Short mmCIF file of C-alpha atoms in Angstrom, two decimals:
data_model
loop_
_atom_site.label_atom_id
_atom_site.label_comp_id
_atom_site.label_asym_id
_atom_site.label_seq_id
_atom_site.Cartn_x
_atom_site.Cartn_y
_atom_site.Cartn_z
CA MET A 240 126.49 136.50 88.85
CA ASP A 241 126.60 136.76 92.62
CA PHE A 242 130.35 137.44 92.69
CA LEU A 243 129.93 140.72 90.80
CA ARG A 244 129.88 143.72 93.11
CA LYS A 245 128.57 147.18 92.37
CA ASP A 246 130.41 149.47 89.94
CA ARG A 247 131.62 146.50 87.89
CA GLU A 248 133.89 145.23 90.68
CA ILE A 249 134.38 141.48 90.83
CA ASP A 250 134.42 139.73 94.20
CA MET A 251 137.59 137.66 94.16
CA LEU A 252 137.34 136.46 97.74
CA GLU A 253 134.25 134.29 97.25
CA GLY A 254 132.75 132.18 94.50
CA PRO A 255 134.28 130.10 91.68
CA VAL A 256 138.02 130.53 91.27
CA PHE A 257 138.78 130.04 87.59
CA LYS A 258 135.52 131.56 86.36
CA THR A 259 136.21 134.69 88.41
CA ILE A 260 139.72 135.04 86.96
CA VAL A 261 138.47 134.54 83.40
CA ILE A 262 135.70 137.14 83.76
CA PHE A 263 138.19 139.57 85.26
CA ALA A 264 140.89 138.80 82.65
CA LEU A 265 138.68 139.09 79.56
CA PRO A 266 138.47 142.92 79.69
CA ILE A 267 142.24 143.00 80.27
CA LEU A 268 142.71 140.85 77.16
CA VAL A 269 140.52 143.14 75.08
CA SER A 270 142.44 146.11 76.52
CA TYR A 271 145.68 144.49 75.38
CA LEU A 272 144.18 143.93 71.95
CA PHE A 273 143.30 147.58 71.57
CA GLN A 274 146.63 148.64 73.02
CA SER A 275 148.30 146.45 70.45
CA LEU A 276 146.07 148.05 67.86
CA TYR A 277 147.83 151.33 68.67
CA ASN A 278 151.17 149.90 67.63
CA MET A 279 149.83 147.72 64.83
CA VAL A 280 148.05 150.62 63.15
CA ASP A 281 151.26 152.64 63.43
CA THR A 282 153.16 149.76 61.83
CA MET A 283 150.66 149.17 59.02
CA ILE A 284 150.29 152.84 58.12
CA VAL A 285 154.01 153.51 58.35
CA GLY A 286 154.87 150.37 56.36
CA ASN A 287 152.24 150.86 53.67
CA VAL A 288 152.42 154.66 53.36
CA LEU A 289 156.06 155.50 54.16
CA GLY A 290 157.84 152.29 53.07
CA ASP A 291 160.31 149.71 54.42
CA ASN A 292 162.87 152.23 55.71
CA SER A 293 160.33 154.05 57.87
CA LEU A 294 158.99 150.73 59.09
CA ALA A 295 162.52 149.69 60.03
CA ALA A 296 163.03 153.05 61.78
CA VAL A 297 159.98 152.50 63.99
CA GLY A 298 160.96 148.86 64.53
CA SER A 299 164.52 149.73 65.53
CA THR A 300 163.12 151.70 68.49
CA ALA A 301 160.73 148.97 69.61
CA SER A 302 163.03 147.78 72.38
CA ILE A 303 163.36 151.34 73.76
CA TYR A 304 159.58 151.71 73.68
CA GLU A 305 159.23 148.39 75.48
CA LEU A 306 161.73 149.62 78.09
CA LEU A 307 159.52 152.62 78.87
CA VAL A 308 156.36 150.53 78.93
CA GLY A 309 158.01 147.81 81.01
CA PHE A 310 159.22 150.27 83.63
CA GLY A 311 155.95 152.21 83.79
CA MET A 312 153.68 149.19 83.91
CA GLY A 313 155.97 147.39 86.34
CA LEU A 314 156.02 150.34 88.74
CA ALA A 315 152.24 150.81 88.55
CA ASN A 316 151.35 147.13 88.84
CA GLY A 317 153.85 146.56 91.64
CA MET A 318 152.65 149.44 93.80
CA THR A 319 148.98 148.57 93.31
CA ILE A 320 149.64 145.06 94.61
CA VAL A 321 149.81 146.78 98.01
CA THR A 322 146.45 148.41 97.22
CA ALA A 323 144.92 145.06 96.29
CA ARG A 324 146.11 143.44 99.51
CA GLY A 325 144.63 146.29 101.55
CA TYR A 326 141.37 145.92 99.63
CA GLY A 327 141.34 142.17 100.22
CA SER A 328 141.87 142.65 103.96
CA GLY A 329 139.11 145.29 104.14
CA ASP A 330 141.44 148.11 105.27
CA LYS A 331 140.02 151.20 103.52
CA GLU A 332 142.52 153.59 105.08
CA LEU A 333 145.42 151.52 103.82
CA VAL A 334 143.87 151.52 100.34
CA ARG A 335 143.60 155.33 100.26
CA LYS A 336 147.09 155.83 101.71
CA SER A 337 148.52 153.45 99.13
CA VAL A 338 146.80 155.39 96.32
CA ALA A 339 148.34 158.63 97.59
CA GLY A 340 151.74 156.95 97.78
CA CYS A 341 151.39 155.56 94.26
CA ILE A 342 150.66 159.03 92.90
CA THR A 343 153.59 160.65 94.71
CA ILE A 344 156.16 157.99 93.86
CA GLY A 345 154.90 157.55 90.32
CA LEU A 346 155.00 161.22 89.37
CA VAL A 347 158.56 161.67 90.64
CA ALA A 348 159.78 158.49 88.96
CA SER A 349 158.13 159.19 85.61
CA VAL A 350 159.56 162.73 85.39
CA VAL A 351 163.06 161.46 86.20
CA VAL A 352 162.78 158.69 83.61
CA ALA A 353 161.52 161.10 80.94
CA VAL A 354 164.39 163.56 81.50
CA LEU A 355 167.11 160.91 81.63
CA GLY A 356 165.62 159.04 78.69
CA TYR A 357 165.61 162.13 76.50
CA LEU A 358 169.22 162.97 77.40
CA ILE A 359 170.61 159.55 76.49
CA LEU A 360 168.36 158.83 73.50
CA LYS A 361 170.77 159.65 70.65
CA PRO A 362 173.76 157.90 72.29
CA LEU A 363 171.53 154.88 72.91
CA LEU A 364 170.46 154.70 69.26
CA THR A 365 174.13 154.94 68.29
CA ILE A 366 175.10 152.18 70.71
CA LEU A 367 172.33 150.04 69.23
CA ASN A 368 174.04 150.44 65.84
CA THR A 369 170.91 151.88 64.25
CA PRO A 370 171.57 152.08 60.48
CA GLU A 371 172.44 155.59 59.29
CA GLU A 372 169.68 155.68 56.67
CA ILE A 373 166.96 155.26 59.33
CA PHE A 374 168.66 156.97 62.31
CA GLN A 375 166.89 160.35 62.09
CA GLU A 376 163.44 158.86 61.61
CA ALA A 377 164.04 156.49 64.52
CA TYR A 378 165.00 159.44 66.74
CA ASP A 379 162.04 161.55 65.61
CA TYR A 380 159.62 158.77 66.51
CA ILE A 381 160.95 157.63 69.88
CA SER A 382 161.83 161.11 71.22
CA ILE A 383 158.15 162.10 71.21
CA ILE A 384 157.21 158.89 73.03
CA VAL A 385 159.93 159.46 75.66
CA ILE A 386 159.08 163.11 76.35
CA PHE A 387 155.44 162.28 77.02
CA GLY A 388 156.13 159.03 78.87
CA ILE A 389 154.43 160.46 81.97
CA VAL A 390 151.08 160.19 80.17
CA MET A 391 151.66 156.50 79.58
CA PHE A 392 152.51 155.96 83.25
CA ALA A 393 149.50 157.95 84.50
CA TYR A 394 147.13 155.81 82.45
CA ASN A 395 148.78 152.58 83.57
CA LEU A 396 148.52 153.67 87.21
CA CYS A 397 144.83 154.54 86.92
CA SER A 398 144.09 151.24 85.20
CA SER A 399 146.09 149.27 87.75
CA LEU A 400 144.25 150.93 90.65
CA LEU A 401 140.89 150.01 89.16
CA ARG A 402 142.02 146.44 88.58
CA ALA A 403 143.33 146.27 92.16
CA ILE A 404 139.73 146.56 93.43
CA GLY A 405 138.39 144.11 90.85
CA ASN A 406 137.28 146.51 88.09
CA SER A 407 138.81 145.63 84.74
CA VAL A 408 135.90 146.84 82.60
CA MET A 409 136.24 150.63 82.83
CA PRO A 410 139.91 150.78 81.76
CA LEU A 411 138.86 148.77 78.72
CA LEU A 412 136.08 151.22 77.79
CA PHE A 413 138.42 154.18 78.01
CA LEU A 414 141.02 152.39 75.94
CA VAL A 415 138.51 151.38 73.24
CA PHE A 416 137.56 155.01 72.77
CA SER A 417 141.15 156.22 72.63
CA SER A 418 142.15 153.38 70.28
CA CYS A 419 139.53 154.48 67.78
CA LEU A 420 140.79 158.02 68.20
CA ASN A 421 144.34 156.82 67.59
CA ILE A 422 143.35 155.31 64.24
CA VAL A 423 141.72 158.55 63.15
CA LEU A 424 144.72 160.62 64.26
CA ASP A 425 147.14 158.25 62.50
CA LEU A 426 145.28 158.72 59.24
CA ILE A 427 145.21 162.50 59.71
CA PHE A 428 148.84 163.01 60.76
CA VAL A 429 150.56 160.39 58.59
CA LEU A 430 148.34 160.00 55.55
CA ALA A 431 146.70 163.43 55.20
CA LEU A 432 149.21 165.84 56.74
CA ARG A 433 152.29 163.80 55.72
CA MET A 434 154.00 164.24 59.11
CA GLY A 435 155.88 160.96 58.69
CA VAL A 436 156.85 158.91 61.74
CA LYS A 437 156.41 162.01 63.93
CA GLY A 438 152.74 161.90 63.10
CA ALA A 439 152.44 158.27 64.20
CA ALA A 440 154.11 159.05 67.55
CA THR A 441 151.99 162.18 68.08
CA ALA A 442 148.79 160.23 67.41
CA THR A 443 149.75 157.62 69.98
CA VAL A 444 150.54 160.22 72.66
CA LEU A 445 147.33 162.18 72.10
CA ALA A 446 145.20 159.04 72.21
CA GLN A 447 146.83 157.93 75.46
CA THR A 448 146.25 161.39 76.93
CA VAL A 449 142.52 161.19 76.25
CA SER A 450 142.35 157.72 77.78
CA CYS A 451 144.22 158.92 80.87
CA ILE A 452 141.95 161.94 81.41
CA LEU A 453 138.80 159.83 81.15
CA CYS A 454 140.19 157.29 83.59
CA ILE A 455 141.09 159.99 86.16
CA ILE A 456 137.60 161.51 85.94
CA TYR A 457 136.00 158.12 86.56
CA LEU A 458 138.28 157.37 89.50
CA TRP A 459 137.42 160.68 91.15
CA LYS A 460 133.66 160.46 90.65
CA LYS A 461 132.86 156.75 90.96
CA THR A 462 135.42 155.03 93.19
CA GLU A 463 135.35 156.63 96.61
CA ILE A 464 137.68 154.03 98.10
CA LEU A 465 140.40 155.11 95.64
CA ARG A 466 139.94 158.82 96.37
CA PRO A 467 142.64 159.93 98.84
CA ALA A 468 142.22 163.03 101.01
CA ARG A 469 144.96 165.44 101.98
CA GLU A 470 145.82 163.54 105.15
CA HIS A 471 146.46 160.37 103.17
CA PHE A 472 149.45 162.02 101.48
CA ARG A 473 151.33 162.26 104.78
CA PHE A 474 154.58 160.35 104.61
CA ASP A 475 154.33 156.86 106.11
CA ARG A 476 157.78 155.30 106.12
CA ASN A 477 156.66 151.67 106.31
CA LEU A 478 154.01 152.11 103.62
CA TYR A 479 156.33 153.96 101.24
CA LYS A 480 158.99 151.33 101.82
CA ASP A 481 156.50 148.62 100.89
CA LEU A 482 155.27 150.56 97.84
CA CYS A 483 158.80 151.28 96.63
CA SER A 484 160.11 147.77 97.20
CA GLN A 485 157.11 146.17 95.50
CA GLY A 486 156.84 148.76 92.72
CA PHE A 487 160.49 149.14 91.84
CA ALA A 488 161.05 145.38 92.04
CA MET A 489 158.51 144.95 89.24
CA ALA A 490 159.76 148.05 87.41
CA VAL A 491 163.36 146.85 87.51
CA MET A 492 162.20 143.44 86.39
CA GLY A 493 160.39 144.96 83.42
CA SER A 494 163.38 147.19 82.69
CA ILE A 495 165.85 144.31 82.80
CA VAL A 496 163.67 142.38 80.38
CA SER A 497 163.50 145.41 78.08
CA VAL A 498 167.26 146.08 78.32
CA GLY A 499 167.73 142.49 77.28
CA SER A 500 165.47 143.22 74.30
CA ILE A 501 167.58 146.29 73.48
CA ILE A 502 170.70 144.12 73.48
CA LEU A 503 168.91 141.64 71.24
CA GLN A 504 167.88 144.53 68.97
CA TYR A 505 171.57 145.39 68.61
CA GLY A 506 172.18 141.93 67.21
CA ILE A 507 169.17 142.22 64.89
CA ASN A 508 170.25 145.66 63.61
CA ASN A 509 173.49 144.08 62.36
CA LEU A 510 171.51 141.72 60.12
CA GLY A 511 170.28 144.41 57.70
CA THR A 512 167.21 146.55 57.02
CA LEU A 513 165.05 143.76 55.55
CA THR A 514 165.67 141.54 58.57
CA ILE A 515 164.78 144.44 60.87
CA ALA A 516 161.54 144.94 58.94
CA ALA A 517 160.74 141.21 59.12
CA HIS A 518 161.37 141.07 62.84
CA THR A 519 159.34 144.25 63.42
CA ALA A 520 156.29 142.79 61.72
CA ALA A 521 156.67 139.38 63.37
CA ARG A 522 157.26 140.91 66.79
CA LYS A 523 154.07 142.94 66.51
CA LEU A 524 152.08 139.78 65.85
CA CYS A 525 154.02 137.89 68.52
CA SER A 526 153.02 140.53 71.06
CA PHE A 527 149.44 140.10 69.88
CA ALA A 528 149.62 136.32 70.38
CA MET A 529 151.09 136.71 73.89
CA MET A 530 148.16 138.78 75.10
CA PRO A 531 145.87 135.94 76.28
CA PHE A 532 148.69 134.61 78.44
CA GLY A 533 149.59 138.02 79.82
CA SER A 534 145.98 138.95 80.58
CA MET A 535 145.37 135.64 82.33
CA ALA A 536 148.47 136.18 84.45
CA MET A 537 147.43 139.75 85.27
CA GLY A 538 144.04 138.45 86.38
CA ALA A 539 145.78 135.86 88.53
CA ALA A 540 148.01 138.55 90.07
CA THR A 541 145.06 140.63 91.29
CA PHE A 542 143.23 137.49 92.44
CA VAL A 543 146.30 136.30 94.36
CA SER A 544 146.95 139.73 95.87
CA GLN A 545 143.43 140.12 97.23
CA ASN A 546 143.27 136.57 98.54
CA ARG A 547 146.71 136.97 100.12
CA GLY A 548 145.35 139.98 101.99
CA ALA A 549 142.39 137.88 103.13
CA ASP A 550 144.70 134.89 103.83
CA LYS A 551 142.78 132.49 101.59
CA GLY A 552 145.68 130.36 100.45
CA GLU A 553 143.68 127.43 99.07
CA ARG A 554 142.01 129.73 96.53
CA ILE A 555 145.48 130.93 95.50
CA LEU A 556 146.67 127.37 94.84
CA LYS A 557 143.58 126.60 92.76
CA ALA A 558 143.99 129.79 90.75
CA ILE A 559 147.62 129.14 89.84
CA ARG A 560 146.95 125.52 88.82
CA SER A 561 143.99 126.53 86.66
CA CYS A 562 145.86 129.34 84.90
CA CYS A 563 148.85 127.12 84.09
CA LEU A 564 146.61 124.45 82.59
CA CYS A 565 144.71 127.04 80.58
CA SER A 566 148.00 128.39 79.20
CA VAL A 567 148.96 124.98 77.83
CA ILE A 568 145.60 124.61 76.07
CA MET A 569 145.72 128.13 74.59
CA ALA A 570 149.27 127.58 73.33
CA ALA A 571 148.24 124.43 71.46
CA VAL A 572 145.42 126.29 69.71
CA MET A 573 147.66 129.28 68.96
CA SER A 574 150.36 127.10 67.40
CA VAL A 575 147.91 125.58 64.93
CA ILE A 576 146.53 128.99 63.93
CA LEU A 577 149.98 130.50 63.41
CA TYR A 578 151.18 127.54 61.35
CA PHE A 579 148.53 128.19 58.70
CA THR A 580 148.29 132.00 58.82
CA ALA A 581 151.77 133.36 59.67
CA GLU A 582 152.93 134.12 56.13
CA GLY A 583 149.78 136.01 55.13
CA ILE A 584 149.67 138.05 58.31
CA VAL A 585 153.34 139.06 58.05
CA ARG A 586 152.71 140.23 54.49
CA LEU A 587 149.65 142.21 55.62
CA ILE A 588 151.32 143.88 58.61
CA SER A 589 154.61 144.71 56.91
CA GLY A 590 153.13 145.80 53.59
CA SER A 591 156.25 144.30 52.03
CA SER A 592 156.59 141.98 49.04
CA GLU A 593 160.24 141.12 49.77
CA ALA A 594 160.70 137.35 50.12
CA GLU A 595 163.25 137.76 52.93
CA VAL A 596 160.80 139.81 55.02
CA ILE A 597 157.94 137.32 54.56
CA GLU A 598 160.06 134.19 55.11
CA ASN A 599 161.91 135.36 58.22
CA GLY A 600 158.83 136.90 59.82
CA SER A 601 156.63 133.82 59.34
CA MET A 602 159.39 131.44 60.49
CA TYR A 603 159.75 133.45 63.73
CA LEU A 604 156.03 133.06 64.49
CA ILE A 605 155.73 129.35 63.64
CA ILE A 606 158.74 128.29 65.75
CA ASN A 607 157.74 130.44 68.73
CA GLY A 608 154.13 129.19 68.77
CA PRO A 609 154.48 125.94 70.80
CA PHE A 610 156.62 127.68 73.42
CA TYR A 611 153.76 129.98 74.39
CA ALA A 612 152.72 127.22 76.81
CA VAL A 613 155.98 127.74 78.70
CA LEU A 614 155.54 131.50 78.47
CA GLY A 615 152.04 131.29 79.96
CA ILE A 616 153.27 129.25 82.92
CA LEU A 617 156.16 131.69 83.33
CA PHE A 618 153.80 134.69 83.39
CA THR A 619 151.42 133.04 85.85
CA LEU A 620 154.14 132.05 88.30
CA ARG A 621 155.94 135.40 88.07
CA TYR A 622 152.87 137.57 88.65
CA SER A 623 151.45 135.25 91.30
CA LEU A 624 154.69 135.27 93.28
CA GLN A 625 154.66 139.05 93.16
CA GLY A 626 151.04 139.05 94.29
CA ILE A 627 151.97 136.90 97.27
CA GLY A 628 154.70 139.40 98.18
CA SER A 629 157.85 137.79 96.80
CA LYS A 630 160.16 140.42 95.29
CA LEU A 631 163.64 138.99 94.70
CA LEU A 632 162.96 135.57 93.17
CA PRO A 633 160.74 136.83 90.31
CA LEU A 634 163.45 139.39 89.61
CA ILE A 635 166.02 136.62 89.16
CA SER A 636 164.06 135.31 86.19
CA SER A 637 164.54 138.67 84.48
CA VAL A 638 168.29 138.51 85.14
CA ILE A 639 168.31 135.09 83.46
CA GLU A 640 166.58 136.59 80.42
CA PHE A 641 168.95 139.56 80.28
CA THR A 642 172.06 137.39 80.58
CA GLY A 643 170.79 134.89 78.04
CA LYS A 644 170.03 137.54 75.42
CA ALA A 645 173.48 139.04 75.89
CA LEU A 646 175.08 135.63 75.34
CA PHE A 647 173.00 135.03 72.21
CA VAL A 648 174.02 138.40 70.75
CA ILE A 649 177.71 137.87 71.51
CA PHE A 650 178.15 134.21 70.58
CA LEU A 651 175.24 132.84 68.53
CA ILE A 652 173.65 135.53 66.35
CA PRO A 653 176.94 136.42 64.57
CA HIS A 654 177.32 132.75 63.54
CA PHE A 655 173.73 131.57 63.01
CA GLY A 656 172.03 134.79 61.95
CA TYR A 657 168.29 135.25 62.32
CA MET A 658 167.71 131.64 63.35
CA ALA A 659 169.53 132.41 66.62
CA VAL A 660 167.19 135.39 67.11
CA ILE A 661 164.19 133.10 66.64
CA LEU A 662 165.42 130.49 69.14
CA CYS A 663 166.67 132.99 71.71
CA GLU A 664 163.45 133.66 73.62
CA PRO A 665 162.00 130.11 73.60
CA VAL A 666 165.23 128.74 75.11
CA LEU A 667 165.27 131.46 77.76
CA TRP A 668 161.56 131.00 78.54
CA CYS A 669 162.26 127.39 79.47
CA CYS A 670 165.12 128.39 81.79
CA MET A 671 163.06 131.14 83.42
CA ALA A 672 160.03 128.91 83.92
CA ALA A 673 162.17 126.29 85.63
CA GLN A 674 163.59 128.89 88.04
CA LEU A 675 160.13 130.32 88.81
CA LEU A 676 158.70 126.85 89.37
CA TRP A 677 161.43 126.23 91.93
CA ALA A 678 160.72 129.60 93.56
CA TYR A 679 156.99 128.86 93.69
CA ASN A 680 157.44 125.43 95.28
CA HIS A 681 159.84 126.86 97.89
CA ASN A 682 157.79 129.96 98.73
CA PRO A 683 157.06 129.92 102.51
CA TYR A 684 153.42 130.97 102.14
CA ILE A 685 152.76 128.36 99.42
CA LYS A 686 154.44 125.64 101.48
CA GLU A 687 152.48 126.64 104.57
CA THR A 688 149.22 126.69 102.60
CA ARG A 689 149.88 123.28 101.09
CA THR A 690 150.60 121.84 104.53
CA ARG A 691 147.40 123.35 105.88
CA VAL A 692 145.34 122.02 102.97
CA LYS A 693 146.81 118.53 103.36
CA THR A 694 146.04 118.58 107.08
CA VAL A 695 142.43 119.57 106.42
CA LYS A 696 142.04 116.90 103.75
CA ARG A 697 143.43 114.24 106.07
CA ALA A 698 140.99 115.34 108.76
CA ILE A 699 138.10 115.16 106.30
CA ARG A 700 139.14 111.69 105.20
CA ARG A 701 139.31 110.54 108.81
CA GLY A 702 135.89 112.02 109.40
CA GLU A 703 134.51 110.21 106.38
CA ARG A 704 135.91 106.90 107.62
CA VAL A 705 134.37 107.37 111.03
CA TYR A 706 131.12 108.29 109.40
CA LEU A 707 131.19 105.22 107.18
CA GLU A 708 131.87 102.99 110.17
CA LYS A 709 128.80 104.45 111.87
CA THR A 710 126.65 103.87 108.82
CA GLU A 711 127.83 100.30 108.52
CA LYS A 712 127.17 99.58 112.21
CA PRO A 713 124.37 101.81 113.48
CA ALA A 714 124.23 102.33 117.22
CA GLN A 715 121.36 100.94 119.21
CA GLY A 716 118.19 102.90 118.49
CA GLU A 717 119.72 104.48 115.36
CA THR A 718 118.75 103.43 111.86
CA ALA A 719 121.08 103.28 108.91
CA GLU A 720 118.94 105.76 107.00
CA GLU A 721 119.54 108.58 109.51
CA PRO A 722 123.24 109.12 108.68
CA LYS A 723 122.38 109.04 104.98
CA GLU A 724 119.88 111.81 105.49
CA GLU A 725 122.53 113.81 107.35
CA ALA A 726 124.91 113.27 104.48
#
């Protein structure tokens, strides 16, 4: 493959568009699968070994966990968009300065989030109306995750930096190793040592720590362009402004989405322990099913960022169209699979034999399935707009989601129960996708690129017409075969 560079880096500035994105996105997809395996193994072991209450305790903190992950990944991915643009433009100094800035900003932000998160954790669980019988277990689990949130951020930053230069393979290899380690540690801490939900959280943190250490070692030894020197840590106001605006825009977006999920969790917690358990199991599988769409969008984001730095707008347009079409096809396949397998998978993941758990969980998956097409388009447009450099308009889509979930919790879930929970996200996905489609079509760079492409195509068509006229009426001394040979 001539678009593969050394050290497993993929050349996104030349070669086939969709094939390049797919090859880059496949390791991201597998990474997501193994990352999901972390949580799924926790869920299966907790549900099968410790019972429905412990499963509900872990599930009741899922929205808080997603808040941490959303903020950390958003900050890392947003800041490394600047790195990817510098890499696409060939500016090595900018790349190294951006890496130094990412480290500085990221460390400060992650420490602040960990301290604040720990201080407000119990009040937050109380506000979420966490049932009394699972409150302590819920706190025991999520407090460990919050305290060591800096490890999660450090790994996400290292992975994002590698992906910014076109390397999505090495983060996968590190994650595969740590995922296997996580399974072993889960069995030791939960099953053998009987540490309960604390053991599941400890296993996850230790596995992420190993993955992070391996990733840092590789970055230092193998990727010289991502190795900043002391002078690169000097404060550059314009660069840090760009890093903060891009990074915190994505972090706030992820946080708003997660806060919306926390609000939705409040509504779910009022529906009883069995409903919480059903939603926990279904949500785990839902996250699993979303991964192909998220990985494709992440691949598109890096592709768009690098090509924006190189000012190759036509490749950006082709990439976005291809990813949206692929999302529709994947959603159709996913819907069929979920229709026939949802009930069995919910029973397997939850470890429950309760009819309410199985019925509600499988219904959630079957109804959500067809709307993954909308979700895939939403992801592609959101990440691509961020890759181009748009900050505010993608953020508006998160505000729509937050507001919509609040309205569902206040007005619809109390009257329609779990069915309102099921319909909440599909309805909001449609609204968000419509807003992002408008933002994409009105983006100045996209409009300028489209105009430029149309102008070139018109010029080509005019050239072809002139050429055809010449072939139809050869000039004196010129044969008709000569233009054909030129063609």
